[in-house]
Tab-separated table of C-alpha atoms in Angstrom:
chain	number	residue	atom	x	y	z
F	466	MET	CA	62.961	98.653	39.975
F	467	GLY	CA	60.167	96.656	38.329
F	468	LYS	CA	57.143	98.610	37.131
F	469	GLU	CA	53.848	97.933	38.937
F	470	ASN	CA	52.245	96.476	35.797
F	471	ASP	CA	55.238	94.192	35.188
F	472	ILE	CA	55.127	92.532	38.611
F	473	GLN	CA	52.848	89.488	38.800
F	474	TRP	CA	51.521	90.171	42.300
F	475	HIS	CA	48.551	87.823	41.879
F	476	LEU	CA	50.822	84.921	40.950
F	477	GLY	CA	52.839	85.619	44.084
F	478	PHE	CA	49.660	85.772	46.184
F	479	CYS	CA	48.499	82.360	44.935
F	480	ALA	CA	51.908	80.883	45.743
F	481	ALA	CA	51.882	82.492	49.193
F	482	MET	CA	48.427	81.124	50.031
F	483	GLU	CA	49.342	77.627	48.879
F	484	LEU	CA	52.324	77.777	51.218
F	485	GLU	CA	50.141	79.195	54.014
F	486	LEU	CA	47.848	76.178	53.674
F	487	ARG	CA	50.515	73.617	52.681
F	488	GLU	CA	49.686	71.511	55.760
F	489	TYR	CA	46.341	70.740	54.129
F	490	ALA	CA	47.626	70.309	50.554
F	491	ASP	CA	46.262	66.768	50.292
F	492	ARG	CA	42.800	67.934	51.385
F	493	LEU	CA	42.475	71.142	49.397
F	494	GLU	CA	42.355	71.922	45.703
F	495	PHE	CA	43.896	75.189	44.507
F	496	HIS	CA	42.629	76.687	41.265
F	497	ARG	CA	44.557	79.757	40.143
F	498	GLU	CA	42.658	82.253	37.978
F	499	TYR	CA	39.599	80.022	37.959
F	500	PRO	CA	37.488	80.803	34.824
F	501	LEU	CA	33.828	81.633	35.437
F	502	SER	CA	32.875	81.787	31.787
F	503	ARG	CA	34.304	81.423	28.303
F	504	LYS	CA	35.197	85.093	28.411
F	505	PRO	CA	38.119	86.238	30.595
F	506	LEU	CA	36.349	86.420	33.970
F	507	LEU	CA	38.715	84.887	36.499
F	508	ILE	CA	38.740	84.261	40.240
F	509	ASP	CA	42.224	85.043	41.588
F	510	LEU	CA	42.322	81.887	43.691
F	511	LEU	CA	39.634	79.287	44.328
F	512	VAL	CA	40.312	76.936	47.246
F	513	VAL	CA	38.076	73.849	47.380
F	514	GLU	CA	37.982	71.462	50.324
F	515	LYS	CA	38.114	67.882	49.058
F	516	THR	CA	36.446	66.535	52.203
F	517	GLY	CA	34.690	68.078	55.183
F	518	ASP	CA	36.288	66.013	57.923
F	519	PHE	CA	39.071	68.376	58.973
F	520	GLU	CA	39.607	71.823	60.437
F	521	ILE	CA	42.174	74.393	59.310
F	522	ALA	CA	44.256	75.862	62.119
F	523	ASN	CA	45.687	78.664	59.961
F	524	ASP	CA	43.650	81.719	60.979
F	525	ILE	CA	43.087	82.797	57.372
F	526	GLY	CA	41.552	79.403	56.628
F	527	GLN	CA	39.355	79.188	59.727
F	528	ILE	CA	36.443	80.803	57.889
F	529	PHE	CA	36.664	78.319	55.017
F	530	GLN	CA	33.745	76.183	53.891
F	531	LYS	CA	33.638	73.840	50.883
F	532	HIS	CA	34.203	76.574	48.262
F	533	ASN	CA	36.393	79.577	49.008
F	534	ILE	CA	36.882	82.524	46.664
F	535	MET	CA	39.947	84.707	47.242
F	536	GLU	CA	40.541	88.139	45.691
F	537	TYR	CA	43.971	89.754	46.004
F	538	LYS	CA	44.811	93.425	45.576
F	539	SER	CA	48.421	94.606	45.390
F	540	GLU	CA	49.561	97.464	47.603
F	541	ASN	CA	48.469	100.200	45.172
F	542	ASP	CA	45.205	98.590	43.981
F	543	THR	CA	41.791	99.880	45.034
F	544	LEU	CA	39.699	97.787	47.420
F	545	ASN	CA	36.228	99.266	47.916
F	546	GLU	CA	32.530	98.334	47.910
F	547	ASP	CA	32.592	97.879	44.131
F	548	THR	CA	35.343	95.290	44.546
F	549	TYR	CA	33.235	93.545	47.171
F	550	PHE	CA	30.158	93.372	44.934
F	551	LYS	CA	32.266	92.204	41.995
F	552	VAL	CA	33.536	89.277	44.055
F	553	MET	CA	29.978	88.649	45.308
F	554	ALA	CA	28.972	88.408	41.643
F	555	TYR	CA	31.801	85.923	41.099
F	556	ALA	CA	30.426	83.847	43.966
F	557	TYR	CA	26.909	83.735	42.534
F	558	LEU	CA	28.211	82.979	39.046
F	559	TYR	CA	30.323	80.195	40.497
F	560	LYS	CA	27.286	78.786	42.343
F	561	SER	CA	25.222	78.819	39.149
F	562	SER	CA	27.984	77.357	36.966
F	563	GLU	CA	27.493	73.736	38.058
F	564	LYS	CA	25.641	71.249	35.874
F	565	TYR	CA	22.824	70.477	38.298
F	566	VAL	CA	20.724	72.878	40.352
F	567	GLY	CA	21.799	72.883	43.975
F	568	ASP	CA	25.167	71.204	43.369
F	569	ILE	CA	26.771	74.068	45.285
F	570	ASP	CA	25.083	75.283	48.455
F	571	ILE	CA	25.369	79.087	48.700
F	572	ASN	CA	26.180	78.649	52.403
F	573	SER	CA	29.234	76.571	51.461
F	574	ILE	CA	30.894	79.580	49.785
F	575	THR	CA	33.138	82.145	51.464
F	576	ILE	CA	34.861	85.299	50.215
F	577	THR	CA	38.319	86.493	51.248
F	578	LEU	CA	39.599	89.952	50.245
F	579	VAL	CA	43.345	90.474	50.709
F	580	ARG	CA	45.452	93.633	50.564
F	581	GLU	CA	48.574	94.949	52.290
F	582	ARG	CA	47.022	98.292	53.321
F	583	LYS	CA	43.932	98.372	55.525
F	584	PRO	CA	40.837	99.352	53.452
F	585	GLU	CA	39.499	101.898	55.942
F	586	LYS	CA	36.766	103.255	53.635
F	587	LEU	CA	35.468	99.777	52.800
F	588	LEU	CA	35.315	98.722	56.454
F	589	ARG	CA	33.515	101.969	57.279
F	590	TRP	CA	31.076	101.360	54.410
F	591	PHE	CA	30.297	97.895	55.795
F	592	LYS	CA	29.495	99.360	59.216
F	593	GLU	CA	27.371	102.155	57.737
F	594	ASN	CA	25.347	99.571	55.816
F	595	SER	CA	24.461	97.348	58.765
F	596	TYR	CA	27.178	94.718	58.336
F	597	LYS	CA	28.751	93.353	61.485
F	598	VAL	CA	32.509	94.016	61.364
F	599	TYR	CA	34.938	92.658	63.921
F	600	GLU	CA	38.608	91.720	64.085
F	601	LYS	CA	38.775	87.940	64.457
F	602	THR	CA	42.556	87.898	64.907
F	603	SER	CA	45.266	90.461	64.206
F	604	GLY	CA	44.738	91.782	60.661
F	605	ILE	CA	41.764	89.509	59.863
F	606	TYR	CA	38.341	91.185	59.845
F	607	TYR	CA	35.105	89.194	59.609
F	608	ILE	CA	32.189	90.759	57.726
F	609	GLU	CA	28.756	89.342	58.524
F	610	LYS	CA	25.185	90.139	57.491
F	611	ASP	CA	22.112	87.912	57.275
F	612	GLY	CA	21.505	86.702	53.735
F	613	PHE	CA	25.029	87.557	52.539
F	614	ILE	CA	28.018	85.313	51.884
F	615	LYS	CA	30.514	84.992	54.734
F	616	THR	CA	33.377	87.370	54.077
F	617	GLN	CA	36.731	88.231	55.609
F	618	VAL	CA	39.198	91.037	54.874
F	619	VAL	CA	42.867	90.155	55.391
F	620	VAL	CA	45.265	93.077	55.926
F	621	THR	CA	48.732	91.612	55.367
F	622	ALA	CA	50.459	94.607	56.995
F	623	GLU	CA	48.756	93.671	60.274
F	624	VAL	CA	48.976	89.869	60.342
F	625	GLY	CA	51.803	88.226	62.277
F	626	GLU	CA	55.064	87.767	60.380
F	627	LYS	CA	55.871	84.484	62.075
F	628	GLU	CA	52.480	82.985	61.194
F	629	HIS	CA	52.149	84.489	57.708
F	630	ILE	CA	55.693	85.073	56.447
F	631	PHE	CA	54.775	84.220	52.841
F	632	LEU	CA	52.047	86.850	52.572
F	633	LYS	CA	54.325	89.373	54.313
F	634	THR	CA	56.781	89.185	51.396
F	635	LEU	CA	54.253	90.585	48.893
F	636	LYS	CA	55.351	94.208	49.087
F	637	ARG	CA	57.979	96.719	48.121
F	638	GLY	CA	60.420	97.954	50.746
F	639	LEU	CA	61.042	94.559	52.330
F	640	LYS	CA	63.326	94.459	55.351
F	641	ARG	CA	66.303	92.115	55.337
F	642	SER	CA	64.944	90.490	58.504
F	643	THR	CA	61.739	89.552	56.636
F	644	VAL	CA	63.758	88.078	53.771
F	645	ASP	CA	65.846	86.094	56.272
F	646	ASP	CA	62.711	84.738	57.976
F	647	PHE	CA	61.302	83.770	54.571
F	648	LEU	CA	64.532	82.026	53.532
F	649	ASP	CA	64.765	80.163	56.836
F	650	LYS	CA	61.236	78.852	56.313
F	651	ALA	CA	61.833	78.092	52.636
F	652	PHE	CA	64.984	76.128	53.484
F	653	GLU	CA	62.842	73.633	55.431
F	654	MET	CA	60.615	72.875	52.424
F	655	HIS	CA	61.393	70.049	50.024
F	656	GLU	CA	58.144	69.078	48.282
F	657	PRO	CA	58.098	69.927	44.531
F	658	PHE	CA	54.959	72.087	44.815
F	659	GLU	CA	56.528	73.953	47.747
F	660	LYS	CA	59.684	74.679	45.761
F	661	ASP	CA	57.599	75.893	42.802
F	662	CYS	CA	55.722	78.285	45.085
F	663	ILE	CA	58.964	79.476	46.703
F	664	ASN	CA	60.432	80.265	43.277
F	665	SER	CA	57.266	82.142	42.262
F	666	LEU	CA	57.437	84.231	45.425
F	667	LEU	CA	61.161	84.878	45.034
F	668	GLY	CA	60.539	86.150	41.515
F	669	ILE	CA	58.062	88.714	42.872
F	670	MET	CA	60.310	89.628	45.798
F	671	VAL	CA	63.342	90.213	43.578
F	672	SER	CA	61.372	92.203	40.967
F	673	SER	CA	59.852	94.509	43.578
F	674	ASN	CA	62.948	94.810	45.804
F	675	GLN	CA	65.841	94.829	43.357
F	676	GLU	CA	68.162	97.047	45.392
F	677	LEU	CA	67.889	94.808	48.448
F	678	PHE	CA	68.586	91.629	46.495
F	679	ASP	CA	71.432	93.252	44.561
F	680	SER	CA	72.927	94.112	47.942
F	681	ILE	CA	72.470	90.535	49.148
F	682	LYS	CA	74.095	89.127	46.006
F	683	ASN	CA	76.988	91.574	46.193
F	684	GLY	CA	77.740	90.857	49.833
F	685	GLY	CA	76.354	94.023	51.370
F	686	THR	CA	73.950	92.309	53.760
F	687	GLY	CA	75.381	88.919	54.654
F	688	ILE	CA	75.824	85.467	53.163
F	689	MET	CA	73.314	83.961	50.731
F	690	ASN	CA	71.744	80.687	51.785
F	691	ASP	CA	71.129	77.660	49.558
F	692	VAL	CA	67.602	78.795	48.595
F	693	LEU	CA	68.891	82.021	47.041
F	694	ARG	CA	71.865	80.306	45.441
F	695	GLU	CA	69.492	77.884	43.745
F	696	PHE	CA	67.257	80.741	42.550
F	697	PHE	CA	70.225	82.700	41.165
F	698	LYS	CA	72.128	79.635	39.933
F	699	GLU	CA	72.045	80.630	36.238
F	700	GLU	CA	73.306	84.115	37.041
F	701	ILE	CA	75.973	82.689	39.357
F	702	LYS	CA	77.019	80.182	36.693
F	703	ALA	CA	77.372	82.965	34.121
F	704	ASN	CA	79.442	85.041	36.559
F	705	GLU	CA	81.631	82.058	37.333
F	706	GLU	CA	82.217	81.374	33.634
F	707	GLN	CA	83.203	85.004	33.116
F	708	ALA	CA	85.593	84.788	36.045
F	709	MET	CA	87.019	81.531	34.699
F	710	ASN	CA	87.668	83.252	31.379
F	711	ARG	CA	89.340	86.125	33.213
F	712	GLY	CA	91.354	83.585	35.177
F	713	TRP	CA	92.361	81.804	31.969
F	714	LYS	CA	93.598	85.037	30.461
F	715	LYS	CA	95.498	85.966	33.621
F	716	GLY	CA	96.937	82.451	33.765
F	717	MET	CA	98.106	82.633	30.164
F	718	GLU	CA	99.795	85.978	30.733
F	719	LYS	CA	101.376	84.916	34.009
F	720	GLY	CA	102.399	81.521	32.639
F	721	MET	CA	104.078	83.026	29.611
F	722	VAL	CA	106.055	85.469	31.755
F	723	GLU	CA	107.119	82.783	34.222
F	724	GLY	CA	107.967	80.371	31.415
F	725	MET	CA	110.088	82.898	29.572
F	726	GLU	CA	111.919	83.869	32.763
F	727	LYS	CA	112.665	80.254	33.608
F	728	GLY	CA	113.753	79.428	30.090
F	729	MET	CA	116.066	82.424	29.936
F	730	VAL	CA	117.640	81.511	33.269
F	731	GLU	CA	118.421	78.045	31.948
F	732	GLY	CA	120.046	79.779	29.009
F	733	MET	CA	119.130	77.180	26.468
F	734	GLU	CA	116.558	77.237	23.730
F	735	LYS	CA	115.285	73.830	24.762
F	736	GLY	CA	115.118	74.891	28.372
F	737	MET	CA	113.323	78.094	27.425
F	738	VAL	CA	110.654	76.200	25.530
F	739	LYS	CA	110.162	73.673	28.332
F	740	GLY	CA	110.216	76.400	30.945
F	741	MET	CA	107.623	78.398	29.060
F	742	GLU	CA	105.397	75.344	28.612
F	743	LYS	CA	105.623	74.399	32.284
F	744	GLY	CA	105.185	77.971	33.468
F	745	ILE	CA	102.220	78.572	31.186
F	746	GLU	CA	100.552	75.360	32.357
F	747	LYS	CA	101.011	76.219	36.037
F	748	GLY	CA	100.056	79.836	35.512
F	749	ILE	CA	96.866	78.956	33.659
F	750	GLU	CA	95.800	76.489	36.336
F	751	LYS	CA	96.531	78.942	39.124
F	752	GLY	CA	94.798	81.779	37.296
F	753	ARG	CA	91.670	79.675	36.734
F	754	GLU	CA	91.673	78.648	40.380
F	755	GLU	CA	92.044	82.218	41.609
F	756	GLY	CA	89.333	83.373	39.205
F	757	ARG	CA	86.922	80.782	40.554
F	758	ILE	CA	87.666	81.693	44.165
F	759	GLU	CA	87.187	85.374	43.320
F	760	THR	CA	83.759	84.653	41.810
F	761	LEU	CA	82.588	82.481	44.690
F	762	TYR	CA	83.673	85.159	47.165
F	763	THR	CA	82.653	88.403	45.445
F	764	ASP	CA	79.780	87.385	43.147
F	765	CYS	CA	78.296	84.374	44.948
F	766	ASN	CA	78.944	85.779	48.436
F	767	MET	CA	80.078	82.410	49.814
F	768	SER	CA	81.929	81.967	53.095
F	769	VAL	CA	85.603	80.941	53.231
F	770	SER	CA	84.747	77.464	54.532
F	771	ASP	CA	82.183	76.893	51.752
F	772	ILE	CA	84.641	78.076	49.090
F	773	ALA	CA	87.354	75.785	50.463
F	774	LYS	CA	85.006	72.801	50.138
F	775	LYS	CA	83.931	73.871	46.653
F	776	VAL	CA	87.485	74.136	45.258
F	777	SER	CA	88.963	71.343	47.424
F	778	LYS	CA	91.559	73.603	49.027
F	779	SER	CA	92.414	74.527	52.601
F	780	GLU	CA	90.764	77.521	54.248
F	781	ASP	CA	94.197	79.116	54.717
F	782	TYR	CA	94.839	78.874	50.981
F	783	VAL	CA	91.468	80.462	50.200
F	784	LYS	CA	92.104	83.241	52.732
F	785	GLU	CA	95.457	83.973	51.090
F	786	ILE	CA	93.855	84.269	47.637
F	787	ILE	CA	91.072	86.511	48.996
F	788	LYS	CA	93.677	88.686	50.705
F	789	LYS	CA	95.534	88.935	47.408
F	790	ILE	CA	92.335	89.838	45.529
F	791	SER	CA	91.398	92.470	48.126
F	792	ALA	CA	94.864	94.035	47.965
F	793	ALA	CA	94.642	94.250	44.173
F	794	CYS	CA	91.394	96.217	44.492
F	795	LEU	CA	92.914	98.897	46.750
């Protein structure tokens, strides 16, 4: 299981938000870890509207103005009033960072705070300090006070999975149903930036849910789809090469035995040599074939029909090999 400090949650969050707002990709600019100064002072994600002639239907983006500062906290990170004022400071630094005075209107800036767990103490602090707090939609809380920057708190545990599947994957203890919903959605995406974001998210999901993905790869929870096969392609290729080597060795051994038996039956030295050569050749080819089928079935978790297409054999032939492999494991 990946350690908390080793998992790049913020990278996953940026990818998730870009996918959340992918419908507006040509009208928004996404700046990951936007630098506020020469020293390492970074905004997790800055979303800038290129034009002001459109509205965002996504309920996380409904609050957006021209400049939108997003701060993400992983499931075990603290989100309190100090976090809020830190991000407020980011907003004012960002406003003052432009070349000319007034280039950025303070009213064109919004703040979004995101965490999986609901920050009960922070929401209570807002109320106790005369902020207006209300739930705009499920899991999205608006924070309003005269003279302060518009703010929303997004609780990913409470937002709808169907509407926000990408943000819902940023946690440990994922359910297989959530992974399936994510993969179904990912399968529909073909743009290069979408695929890059999908791979970033998958990296976080696998690191933080290793047991689940090991189970998926090993066949414990169903068949992998093309998105996962692509993500694990190097690992699958390595497994297939290992199986091919095992198949080669088995083929050599089997071919030598069959060749010697055939040659001895013919009773002639010439026949023995030819029989061995022919038997070895057939045995090697068959062993390699069986090794490949074994890998595609056990390591790559492919269906019989997919394997048959991959190796250009009938489904009945593949079933027979799988039956043989299964019997050998008993």
